[in-house]
Amino acid sequence: MSSVNKKILETIEKSDASDEVKELLKSLLAIELRHHGDKNPRYAEDYDRNIMRIAKYRENEGEE
Amino acid sequence: MQLEYLNMKNYRQYQNVKIDFSRQPTDNFVIIQGINGAGKTNILNAITWCLFGKELHTKSKYAGLPIVNTSALSESKNGIVELSVEMQFIGDNGMKMLFSRSICYRENAGKLVEIPSMHAPPSVMLQTERDWVGPIYGGDAQFRINSLIPPEIEEYFFFDGERLDDYFKENTGRDIKDAVFEISQLQLLDRLIDHLRSRKNDFVKQTKGLSTEAEKTREEIEIHTRSLQVDREELDKLQKQKSEAEILEREFSTKLQNSSLVYINGLQEQRTLIDNRLSSIQDELVDSEDERLKILHNAMPIIFGYNPLKKTTGLIELRRESGLIPPMYRTIFIKNLLKKGRCICESDISEKDEYSCTRRQKVESFLEEGELSEMSSELIEANVSIQEMIKKIDSFPEDIRSIEKKLNVLQQEKEEKNERLKAISEEIKQSNSENIKDWEENKQKYSKEKEDANGQIVLRDHQIERRENIIRALNTKLKQELKKESKHSSLLNLLAFCDACIQTAQETKNSIMKEVKNQVEQKASEQFLSLITASSTYKGIRIDDDYNISVPHVTGREALGSLSSGERQVCALAFMAALNSVSGFKVPVIIDTPLGRIDPGPRKKIAQKLPNYLKGTQVTLLVTESEYTEEVREALQGKVSKTYTISFQEKGEGKIAELVITK
């Protein structure tokens, strides 16, 4: 079940961005949707976890 | 996603009512018929209350009445009544979802007191292949509901037809832009971009061992980013102020237009026409100014180089007239003869003896002359281009005079129209009616507020653009500083990764915004023209870059202000349906009083077309008997699977309503 508007996900998927960028954007959109309506959302931890996870993978792939 | 049933217990006049909805692919319409006050709108309210905990379609006459059924309350032995609304949906994948919300009330000394529940509402249960899972409660359940039907866009699925007439009166371009933003969920991308920028700065902040210059640049970025946020908030406030002033200005204009004094109506109508013309003049002025700049931009380099160009072409002509150009022979031909060692006259020029050497030197001398001739040949080609450039310049004085004349005429017309507007305003203020004077003063007041806000918006926009450029430059500087030390390579990679994400998010947002705007315009236009009787009178519905809606008449004049009430309702209905269809959310549509203000002629046409433009969507219409005429029934034949009639009786302090299936 998709929670983010399909158009956004499809446009990201069709873009020229790398797979890692696409993956990060999708996971960050899910975080934004979860915090939608919060006045002061505490997003930093969730963001950092996702960014680091994908950036680390990206760096390892680059090394290989 | 389709709605299977709605179950209301002790909700307003519905003590225990279950409505089964249609789930047929073709006859996907359900009609719920009831007289005014029977409880049609409360079905819509029960739905939004169940989903979002709010009655979003409450009319003022209901304010103060308790949400719980009053008869049930008086009949209850212990004074406690449970109110609940339950909705079961079935997803496209066949999975069932049960949403419910309930509250227990107790009457205490004539006041209703809510009894706290063990679990926070709402609750959600999901059906897997074998069994039901859940329930989940509170925030988690609400998140699940909101992800299927975002509350911000519910009004494009559950709406009141009677209020559609006022949609374009109550909503400005900004509101419509917000609607498109909401329907496309673009605010998610906006927040994502802001948060990623903020994370980027924090990554640098958390890095140890930054050089003094890098640290200083980072701090500057932080300060400018914070200021940018303030600028954006200020811009948002200004845009809201402008929208509010615009709505109020329109409201007082409408009052003047509808006043009982004929000459005031006439003056207001005149003013509307002048305003429309002024808006076209403004567009023409912008276009003409652009054209003037284009002419100047193209001509300036040639004007500055006019004398040297003229002299060059004169010299070339002189050479040609004296026979120096074009070249008599090509260098390549001479080179070939020298290579072969044989002249064109078959003489030996191979340098094997004194005679052939002398002949060869003679041929070689042609080569030097030939090179000069080659240059002359290029000059001939250049001369053609120079003469074309000079020719273009010949028409420059006339072109610039003509465009400046046009600009002057437009400017003069603009001044005259503005003078006339002032005179009309003074004339209206001379009226003996205090109301008229008051309305005019208010109209002028809000018009000025709108203009002032607009001026400040322009300034703030420039400020934002300037600050964005500064931040961009500082980011480049920071990266250069970090590159100086190899220990920061991981950080640089991380920043580059974040930048790539920000760029893709930004491009996604722009692309969807443009696509959705175009789709809404196209679909709304098609639907509007297919639904109205006078379809050849209008060109359709247009949405400009600021999301202002217009309905151009075939003559090119703006006609939104002069549409009939029914046409305006159709226009809003077409617009709503277009927003709905491009939203990407497959939610059932429920329309309260869809045909209330529409004349019998167009009513039949709408009923005929409605199933087509909501094709594949489950539709429920809440109608009065006068709306659901024989003609409408005929038009919807084969599309309606169930028809209910609301019957109600006064009981004790309140009403009890039931739904009787009539088909």
XYZ file of C-alpha atoms in Angstrom:
727
model
C 0.000 0.000 0.000
C 1.554 3.242 -1.118
C 1.101 6.189 1.165
C 2.793 8.910 -0.865
C 1.072 10.221 -3.987
C 1.917 7.837 -6.809
C 2.743 10.707 -9.151
C 5.636 11.789 -6.922
C 7.024 8.260 -6.697
C 6.660 7.700 -10.436
C 8.366 11.009 -11.290
C 11.284 10.192 -8.990
C 11.535 6.711 -10.504
C 11.590 8.139 -14.044
C 14.269 10.744 -13.198
C 17.919 10.438 -14.214
C 18.997 10.290 -10.562
C 21.014 7.320 -9.258
C 19.244 4.396 -7.571
C 20.619 5.519 -4.193
C 19.178 9.010 -4.600
C 15.804 7.516 -5.598
C 15.840 5.162 -2.620
C 16.716 7.914 -0.160
C 14.028 10.244 -1.502
C 11.355 7.547 -1.168
C 12.332 6.761 2.413
C 12.470 10.470 3.341
C 9.035 11.047 1.795
C 7.649 8.268 3.997
C 9.148 10.054 7.033
C 7.603 13.346 5.935
C 4.219 11.689 5.511
C 4.470 10.178 8.985
C 5.238 13.587 10.504
C 2.657 15.390 8.367
C 0.611 17.613 10.644
C 3.203 17.683 13.460
C 3.972 21.267 14.420
C 7.618 20.635 15.275
C 8.481 17.274 13.743
C 11.568 15.541 15.138
C 12.873 14.305 11.862
C 16.655 14.660 12.300
C 17.331 11.199 13.711
C 15.247 9.427 11.050
C 16.860 11.495 8.321
C 20.412 10.854 9.513
C 19.811 7.117 9.824
C 18.513 6.876 6.259
C 21.094 9.223 4.744
C 24.005 7.440 6.467
C 22.711 3.993 5.544
C 22.454 4.784 1.851
C 25.544 7.030 1.740
C 27.598 4.253 3.365
C 26.341 1.736 0.811
C 27.132 4.234 -1.951
C 30.671 4.741 -0.650
C 31.300 0.974 -0.404
C 30.032 0.454 -3.938
C 32.342 3.251 -5.103
C 35.338 1.611 -3.402
C 34.626 -1.731 -5.054
C -10.693 1.965 -3.055
C -14.430 1.540 -2.555
C -16.754 2.087 0.351
C -18.665 -1.078 1.311
C -20.818 0.277 4.094
C -21.325 3.091 6.558
C -22.756 2.243 9.951
C -23.974 5.033 12.225
C -25.065 4.440 15.804
C -26.507 7.293 17.858
C -24.895 9.779 15.483
C -27.126 12.859 15.305
C -30.528 11.733 13.864
C -29.219 8.275 12.950
C -29.862 5.936 15.872
C -28.911 2.740 14.098
C -28.514 3.017 10.354
C -26.351 1.015 8.001
C -25.906 2.101 4.377
C -24.594 -0.421 1.855
C -22.883 1.211 -1.103
C -22.642 0.085 -4.686
C -19.555 -1.750 -5.802
C -20.525 -2.548 -9.354
C -18.116 -1.561 -12.130
C -20.807 0.013 -14.330
C -23.775 0.921 -12.123
C -21.551 2.494 -9.491
C -23.944 5.258 -8.404
C -25.927 5.289 -5.162
C -28.686 7.838 -4.659
C -29.718 8.933 -1.186
C -32.819 11.044 -1.401
C -34.257 13.239 1.322
C -36.038 16.500 1.857
C -34.169 19.505 3.253
C -33.318 18.892 6.909
C -33.762 15.099 6.623
C -30.077 14.508 7.321
C -28.290 14.246 3.956
C -25.418 16.540 4.921
C -25.022 14.660 8.194
C -24.134 11.536 6.211
C -21.214 13.534 4.805
C -20.401 14.757 8.318
C -20.560 11.234 9.765
C -17.955 10.196 7.187
C -15.514 13.033 7.961
C -16.100 12.577 11.705
C -15.280 8.877 11.446
C -12.201 9.501 9.311
C -10.786 12.693 10.817
C -12.694 13.313 14.058
C -14.293 16.491 12.663
C -17.609 17.313 11.055
C -16.271 19.215 8.082
C -19.602 20.000 6.439
C -21.542 21.410 9.372
C -23.769 24.317 8.484
C -24.177 27.101 11.042
C -27.762 26.105 11.859
C -26.464 22.911 13.428
C -23.954 24.649 15.665
C -24.698 23.870 19.277
C -26.720 20.731 18.656
C -25.099 17.697 20.260
C -23.427 15.174 17.989
C -24.992 12.313 19.935
C -28.592 11.338 19.248
C -30.697 13.181 21.829
C -33.519 10.604 21.881
C -31.052 7.833 22.699
C -29.744 9.961 25.504
C -33.163 10.531 27.052
C -34.062 6.828 26.631
C -30.853 5.579 28.233
C -31.420 4.096 31.663
C -27.972 4.885 33.061
C -27.625 8.149 31.131
C -24.708 6.755 29.120
C -24.817 6.545 25.333
C -22.186 5.267 22.954
C -21.940 7.084 19.644
C -20.080 5.302 16.876
C -19.520 5.556 13.133
C -17.970 2.671 11.253
C -16.858 2.548 7.624
C -15.651 -0.484 5.726
C -13.583 0.019 2.583
C -12.228 -2.491 0.130
C -8.920 -1.706 -1.524
C -7.989 -2.311 -5.168
C -6.058 -5.393 -4.001
C -9.227 -6.799 -2.385
C -8.074 -6.095 1.171
C -10.819 -4.900 3.503
C -10.247 -2.021 5.895
C -12.541 -1.218 8.773
C -12.326 2.317 10.196
C -14.320 3.264 13.250
C -14.595 6.015 15.788
C -16.679 5.953 18.928
C -17.237 8.111 21.981
C -19.290 7.453 25.118
C -21.295 10.312 26.581
C -22.956 10.713 29.961
C -25.492 13.352 30.782
C -24.548 15.191 33.929
C -26.746 18.000 35.271
C -28.037 18.798 31.784
C -24.547 18.792 30.315
C -22.958 16.177 28.071
C -19.712 14.796 29.425
C -17.391 12.625 27.353
C -16.329 9.424 29.118
C -12.645 8.752 28.494
C -12.067 5.577 26.511
C -9.397 2.948 27.120
C -8.145 3.405 23.564
C -7.753 6.697 21.730
C -9.938 6.889 18.595
C -10.016 6.100 15.744
C -9.455 2.398 15.297
C -8.457 0.531 12.172
C -8.689 -3.174 11.369
C -7.283 -4.776 8.244
C -8.302 -8.044 6.678
C -5.513 -10.333 5.533
C -6.032 -13.426 3.409
C -7.215 -15.437 6.408
C -8.211 -13.177 9.219
C -8.697 -9.671 10.478
C -5.649 -7.939 11.971
C -5.873 -5.272 14.623
C -7.369 -3.119 15.803
C -4.754 -0.393 15.912
C -5.709 2.807 17.696
C -4.995 6.511 17.968
C -2.096 8.069 16.057
C -1.142 4.889 14.206
C -4.726 4.350 13.058
C -5.068 8.014 12.052
C -1.824 7.783 10.054
C -3.233 4.775 8.180
C -6.455 6.648 7.378
C -4.654 9.862 6.361
C -2.384 7.968 4.004
C -5.453 6.652 2.155
C -7.544 9.826 2.264
C -5.452 12.915 3.119
C -7.660 15.261 5.216
C -6.373 18.320 3.326
C -7.949 17.119 0.113
C -11.134 15.539 1.445
C -13.212 18.402 -0.008
C -12.365 17.153 -3.515
C -14.020 13.815 -2.729
C -16.775 14.705 -0.251
C -18.321 17.998 -1.233
C -21.357 20.179 -0.973
C -22.774 21.052 -4.409
C -24.606 24.128 -3.119
C -21.371 25.722 -1.948
C -19.682 25.155 -5.294
C -21.290 28.329 -6.652
C -19.181 30.351 -4.222
C -15.984 28.385 -4.826
C -14.370 30.955 -7.121
C -15.712 33.850 -5.054
C -14.218 32.490 -1.847
C -10.998 31.175 -3.332
C -8.164 33.160 -4.863
C -5.459 31.942 -7.229
C -3.307 31.297 -4.187
C -5.989 29.053 -2.606
C -6.265 27.124 -5.848
C -2.494 26.807 -6.049
C -2.555 25.513 -2.471
C -5.245 23.018 -3.490
C -3.096 21.770 -6.365
C -0.152 21.618 -3.959
C -2.174 19.631 -1.461
C -3.721 17.330 -3.968
C -0.307 16.506 -5.372
C 1.221 16.306 -1.847
C 3.963 18.655 -2.997
C 4.324 20.102 0.492
C 6.013 16.791 1.386
C 8.736 17.519 -1.167
C 9.056 21.118 0.053
C 9.589 20.000 3.627
C 11.963 17.251 2.504
C 14.124 19.837 0.696
C 14.194 22.140 3.750
C 15.064 19.283 6.084
C 17.817 17.961 3.812
C 19.369 21.445 3.655
C 19.276 21.676 7.414
C 20.828 18.195 7.804
C 23.609 19.189 5.392
C 24.568 22.136 7.573
C 24.477 19.953 10.684
C 26.804 17.376 9.072
C 29.389 20.121 8.536
C 28.780 21.507 12.031
C 29.402 18.102 13.614
C 32.686 17.633 11.709
C 35.799 18.192 13.808
C 38.934 19.902 12.559
C 37.401 22.311 10.068
C 39.651 25.124 8.895
C 38.853 28.617 10.194
C 37.651 29.682 6.741
C 35.397 26.613 6.376
C 33.928 27.177 9.845
C 33.293 30.851 9.046
C 31.586 29.944 5.737
C 29.444 27.319 7.456
C 28.301 29.875 10.024
C 27.431 32.324 7.266
C 25.392 29.635 5.492
C 23.550 28.911 8.739
C 22.737 32.586 9.301
C 21.514 33.091 5.727
C 19.478 29.850 5.806
C 17.749 31.007 8.988
C 17.062 34.411 7.455
C 15.774 32.721 4.309
C 13.302 30.788 6.435
C 12.113 34.063 8.014
C 11.819 35.638 4.546
C 9.721 32.731 3.335
C 7.440 32.913 6.371
C 7.047 36.657 5.787
C 6.275 36.020 2.118
C 3.672 33.477 3.131
C 2.051 35.993 5.498
C 2.033 38.657 2.781
C 0.463 36.262 0.293
C -2.226 35.412 2.837
C -2.840 39.138 3.448
C -3.113 39.686 -0.297
C -5.546 36.767 -0.651
C -7.724 38.009 2.194
C -7.775 41.547 0.800
C -8.592 40.138 -2.642
C -11.551 38.142 -1.294
C -12.899 41.146 0.627
C -12.422 43.466 -2.342
C -14.349 40.992 -4.487
C -17.066 40.699 -1.853
C -17.681 44.483 -1.803
C -17.535 44.637 -5.605
C -20.235 41.949 -5.748
C -22.351 43.907 -3.257
C -22.082 46.992 -5.465
C -22.840 44.950 -8.562
C -25.950 43.479 -6.953
C -27.147 46.691 -5.345
C -30.751 47.702 -5.915
C -29.642 50.978 -7.517
C -29.437 50.515 -11.269
C -26.926 53.306 -11.913
C -24.581 51.827 -9.288
C -24.834 48.411 -10.996
C -24.011 50.134 -14.259
C -20.979 51.911 -12.820
C -19.733 48.718 -11.184
C -20.211 46.810 -14.425
C -18.282 49.536 -16.248
C -15.549 49.228 -13.662
C -15.359 45.449 -14.143
C -14.960 45.946 -17.895
C -12.260 48.595 -17.333
C -10.458 46.297 -14.872
C -10.486 43.500 -17.445
C -9.172 45.863 -20.125
C -6.490 47.163 -17.733
C -5.371 43.626 -17.095
C -5.062 43.007 -20.874
C -3.254 46.359 -21.290
C -0.794 45.313 -18.598
C -0.115 42.027 -20.425
C 0.297 43.869 -23.727
C 2.638 46.403 -22.081
C 4.826 43.597 -20.739
C 4.877 41.841 -24.143
C 5.619 45.068 -26.034
C 8.386 46.043 -23.616
C 9.902 42.577 -24.119
C 9.698 43.054 -27.874
C 11.349 46.508 -27.606
C 14.196 45.044 -25.562
C 14.571 42.206 -28.055
C 14.870 44.677 -30.956
C 17.440 46.732 -29.010
C 19.329 43.618 -27.954
C 19.607 42.360 -31.533
C 20.441 45.723 -33.064
C 22.870 47.178 -30.509
C 26.038 45.248 -31.497
C 25.465 46.157 -35.146
C 24.756 49.806 -34.299
C 28.013 50.079 -32.337
C 29.967 48.431 -35.181
C 28.079 50.189 -37.979
C 30.938 52.450 -39.227
C 33.665 49.741 -39.270
C 31.247 47.340 -40.953
C 30.327 49.904 -43.593
C 34.026 50.644 -44.210
C 34.878 46.923 -44.511
C 32.193 46.236 -47.037
C 33.322 49.318 -49.024
C 36.903 48.020 -49.167
C 35.800 44.580 -50.286
C 33.645 46.084 -53.018
C 36.576 48.185 -54.159
C 38.808 45.099 -54.496
C 36.169 43.315 -56.419
C 35.585 46.237 -58.767
C 39.331 46.454 -59.420
C 39.371 42.740 -60.353
C 41.573 41.625 -57.452
C 38.889 39.341 -56.220
C 37.464 36.734 -56.745
C 40.667 34.598 -57.063
C 41.787 33.560 -60.541
C 42.878 30.117 -59.372
C 42.858 27.997 -56.242
C 46.017 27.339 -54.186
C 45.349 23.621 -54.163
C 45.596 23.483 -57.971
C 49.091 25.123 -57.927
C 50.204 22.806 -55.126
C 49.158 19.770 -57.172
C 51.185 20.931 -60.191
C 54.268 21.414 -57.980
C 53.784 17.995 -56.455
C 53.501 16.299 -59.848
C 56.499 18.347 -61.205
C 54.623 19.113 -64.413
C 53.018 22.389 -65.420
C 49.569 22.732 -67.026
C 51.379 23.286 -70.366
C 53.190 19.919 -69.839
C 56.566 21.661 -69.176
C 58.865 20.020 -66.629
C 58.965 21.870 -63.277
C 60.628 19.114 -61.230
C 63.885 20.997 -60.448
C 66.025 18.424 -62.291
C 67.873 21.091 -64.327
C 68.342 24.846 -64.443
C 65.436 25.369 -66.900
C 62.943 23.383 -64.923
C 64.025 25.222 -61.714
C 63.371 28.610 -63.311
C 59.942 27.404 -64.479
C 59.192 25.996 -61.039
C 60.056 29.330 -59.366
C 57.643 31.051 -61.738
C 54.819 28.595 -60.752
C 55.695 29.005 -57.038
C 55.249 32.768 -57.348
C 51.636 32.090 -58.408
C 51.212 30.286 -55.095
C 51.970 33.462 -53.100
C 49.487 35.434 -55.192
C 47.043 32.552 -54.828
C 47.140 32.737 -51.018
C 46.173 36.382 -51.243
C 43.358 35.411 -53.589
C 42.172 32.765 -51.106
C 41.882 35.459 -48.410
C 39.940 37.597 -50.829
C 37.589 34.720 -51.428
C 36.828 34.543 -47.698
C 36.270 38.292 -47.761
C 33.586 37.869 -50.412
C 31.742 35.407 -48.200
C 32.127 37.738 -45.205
C 30.821 40.611 -47.266
C 27.514 38.817 -47.809
C 27.073 38.427 -44.027
C 28.098 42.024 -43.321
C 25.628 43.326 -45.890
C 22.850 41.205 -44.333
C 23.678 42.665 -40.928
C 23.618 46.200 -42.311
C 20.306 45.469 -44.028
C 18.792 44.427 -40.690
C 19.859 47.702 -39.179
C 18.180 49.620 -41.968
C 14.755 48.603 -40.605
C 15.777 49.343 -36.976
C 14.597 53.003 -36.782
C 11.190 52.060 -38.145
C 10.841 48.953 -35.902
C 11.785 50.805 -32.739
C 9.565 53.787 -33.594
C 6.614 51.469 -34.211
C 7.004 49.541 -30.920
C 7.544 52.756 -28.950
C 4.434 54.224 -30.517
C 2.497 51.122 -29.462
C 3.877 51.421 -25.913
C 2.867 55.076 -25.745
C -0.652 54.336 -26.950
C -1.027 51.562 -24.357
C 0.411 53.731 -21.604
C -1.965 56.525 -22.504
C -4.939 54.171 -22.561
C -3.857 52.816 -19.169
C -3.739 56.322 -17.694
C -7.139 57.179 -19.160
C -8.672 53.968 -17.767
C -7.180 54.656 -14.339
C -8.572 58.187 -14.427
C -11.975 56.774 -15.353
C -11.754 54.295 -12.451
C -11.045 57.171 -10.062
C -13.999 59.125 -11.479
C -16.308 56.085 -11.104
C -15.196 55.639 -7.505
C -15.908 59.317 -6.756
C -19.277 59.045 -8.464
C -20.213 55.993 -6.376
C -19.120 57.760 -3.191
C -21.524 60.610 -4.023
C -24.433 58.194 -3.643
C -27.098 59.031 -1.086
C -27.057 55.494 0.218
C -24.830 55.003 3.252
C -24.451 51.333 2.373
C -23.150 52.125 -1.092
C -20.666 54.662 0.302
C -19.533 52.174 2.883
C -19.127 49.348 0.332
C -17.157 51.612 -2.003
C -14.849 52.783 0.770
C -14.262 49.195 1.797
C -13.640 48.140 -1.776
C -11.026 50.907 -2.170
C -9.489 50.072 1.215
C -9.028 46.387 0.372
C -7.893 47.184 -3.145
C -5.137 49.372 -1.654
C -4.257 46.660 0.885
C -3.973 44.186 -1.972
C -1.731 46.507 -3.991
C 0.460 47.266 -0.952
C 0.838 43.564 -0.174
C 1.658 42.931 -3.812
C 4.443 45.518 -3.742
C 5.918 43.974 -0.620
C 5.640 40.497 -2.161
C 7.759 41.635 -5.108
C 10.415 43.059 -2.747
C 10.405 39.926 -0.580
C 10.689 37.725 -3.684
C 13.821 39.651 -4.717
C 15.214 39.338 -1.211
C 14.662 35.562 -1.268
C 16.262 35.227 -4.687
C 19.272 37.275 -3.550
C 19.685 35.213 -0.398
C 19.397 31.929 -2.325
C 22.205 33.108 -4.614
C 24.369 34.012 -1.614
C 23.782 30.579 -0.042
C 24.623 28.873 -3.345
C 27.885 30.823 -3.622
C 28.760 30.111 0.014
C 28.130 26.389 -0.510
C 30.546 26.382 -3.454
C 33.110 28.206 -1.309
C 32.638 25.714 1.539
C 33.194 22.771 -0.794
C 36.377 24.370 -2.122
C 37.606 24.847 1.445
C 36.820 21.222 2.353
C 38.586 19.942 -0.787
C 41.821 21.445 0.480
C 42.077 18.706 3.134
C 41.780 15.031 2.191
C 40.366 14.103 5.633
C 37.076 15.727 4.602
C 36.533 13.554 1.527
C 33.753 11.488 3.190
C 31.965 14.654 4.259
C 32.255 16.031 0.742
C 30.728 12.838 -0.657
C 27.900 13.057 1.840
C 27.198 16.677 0.915
C 27.285 15.823 -2.789
C 24.809 13.008 -2.154
C 22.456 15.350 -0.271
C 22.767 17.931 -3.086
C 21.848 15.302 -5.683
C 18.763 14.402 -3.613
C 17.769 18.069 -3.215
C 18.122 18.620 -6.958
C 16.017 15.573 -7.854
C 13.353 16.559 -5.282
C 13.257 20.082 -6.706
C 12.969 18.836 -10.302
C 10.249 16.363 -9.284
C 8.283 19.145 -7.608
C 8.535 21.491 -10.599
C 7.635 18.773 -13.070
C 4.550 17.615 -11.127
C 3.387 21.172 -10.473
C 3.491 21.931 -14.196
C 1.952 18.614 -15.217
C -0.874 18.825 -12.671
C -1.677 22.434 -13.609
C -1.867 21.534 -17.296
C -3.951 18.438 -16.622
C -6.363 20.276 -14.323
C -6.761 23.027 -16.929
C -7.342 20.571 -19.748
C -9.728 18.280 -17.864
C -11.677 21.132 -16.236
C -12.015 22.813 -19.628
C -13.246 19.680 -21.384
C -15.734 18.906 -18.633
C -17.005 22.481 -18.372
C -17.625 22.729 -22.119
C -19.286 19.320 -22.242
C -21.634 20.180 -19.368
C -22.890 23.674 -20.182
C -25.577 24.421 -22.736
C -23.836 27.484 -24.195
C -20.615 25.576 -24.860
C -19.821 27.514 -28.054
C -19.881 30.792 -26.083
C -16.723 30.046 -24.073
C -13.242 28.876 -24.919
C -12.985 26.782 -21.763
C -11.296 27.212 -18.387
C -7.805 28.708 -18.174
C -5.407 28.658 -15.233
C -2.547 31.172 -15.371
C 0.870 30.830 -13.699
C -0.513 32.377 -10.500
C -3.385 29.874 -10.602
C -5.999 32.522 -11.292
C -8.974 30.931 -13.002
C -10.517 32.543 -16.023
C -13.246 31.581 -18.444
C -12.502 33.352 -21.740
C -15.462 34.222 -23.903
C -15.052 33.418 -27.625
C -14.417 37.121 -28.193
C -11.441 36.860 -25.834
C -13.114 38.780 -22.992
C -13.015 37.359 -19.478
C -16.419 35.886 -18.580
C -16.069 34.228 -15.150
C -17.717 37.236 -13.452
C -20.697 37.141 -15.784
C -21.413 33.384 -15.666
C -24.862 32.454 -14.416
C -25.133 30.812 -10.997
C -25.648 27.410 -12.635
C -22.714 27.899 -15.013
C -20.472 28.914 -12.106
C -21.519 25.777 -10.238
C -20.765 23.661 -13.299
C -17.419 25.433 -13.654
C -16.538 24.625 -10.018
C -17.846 21.059 -10.391
C -15.654 20.559 -13.472
C -12.706 22.023 -11.592
C -13.286 19.795 -8.538
C -13.665 16.713 -10.723
C -10.447 17.626 -12.561
C -8.542 18.018 -9.265
C -10.016 14.742 -8.099
C -8.999 12.869 -11.235
C -5.399 14.107 -11.209
C -4.932 13.588 -7.475
C -3.673 10.024 -7.756
C -5.977 9.002 -4.868
C -8.747 6.562 -5.670
C -11.348 7.614 -3.154
C -15.150 7.312 -3.513
C -16.896 10.580 -4.360
C -19.886 11.755 -2.337
C -21.679 14.920 -3.486
C -24.313 16.636 -1.392
C -27.020 18.483 -3.403
C -25.121 18.246 -6.707
C -27.839 19.773 -8.885
C -29.540 22.111 -6.410
C -28.852 25.397 -8.184
C -28.874 24.130 -11.715
C -31.687 24.780 -14.169
C -33.655 21.768 -15.483
C -32.006 21.925 -18.950
C -28.356 21.709 -17.915
C -29.367 19.436 -15.002
C -30.248 16.622 -17.412
C -27.031 17.184 -19.346
C -24.957 17.045 -16.157
C -26.703 13.862 -15.050
C -25.918 12.331 -18.445
C -22.264 13.379 -18.422
C -21.478 12.831 -14.730
C -20.974 9.043 -14.991
C -18.537 9.580 -17.861
C -16.261 12.051 -16.206
C -16.269 10.151 -12.931
C -15.795 6.888 -14.805
C -14.600 4.040 -12.625
C -15.238 6.071 -9.451
C -17.777 4.975 -6.885
C -20.240 7.881 -6.640
C -22.925 8.661 -4.078
C -25.318 11.555 -4.639
C -27.280 13.055 -1.742
C -30.272 14.639 -3.461
C -33.583 16.351 -2.766
C -36.742 15.230 -4.518
C -36.758 18.399 -6.628
C -33.246 17.633 -7.859
C -33.860 13.973 -8.597
C -36.418 14.601 -11.292
C -37.750 12.119 -13.798
C -35.301 13.488 -16.381
C -32.338 13.006 -14.045
C -33.498 9.470 -13.228
C -33.711 8.685 -16.936
C -30.282 10.195 -17.579
C -28.755 8.044 -14.846
C -30.560 4.902 -15.930
C -28.299 1.870 -15.841
C -25.781 3.658 -13.624
C -27.603 3.542 -10.281
C -27.453 0.328 -8.298
C -29.172 1.456 -5.109
C -31.594 4.221 -4.196
C -32.384 5.082 -0.596
C -34.886 7.511 0.820
C -34.358 9.136 4.210
C -37.494 9.013 6.310
C -37.573 10.697 9.672
C -39.855 11.407 12.577
C -39.704 13.893 15.421
C -39.217 12.026 18.660
C -38.912 13.673 22.034
C -36.238 16.316 21.832
C -34.876 15.313 18.468
C -35.288 13.399 15.258
C -34.910 9.765 14.348
C -33.982 9.069 10.727
C -33.982 5.825 8.831
C -32.975 4.874 5.343
C -35.461 2.950 3.278
C -34.184 1.225 0.195
C -36.396 2.073 -2.755
C -34.385 0.266 -5.423
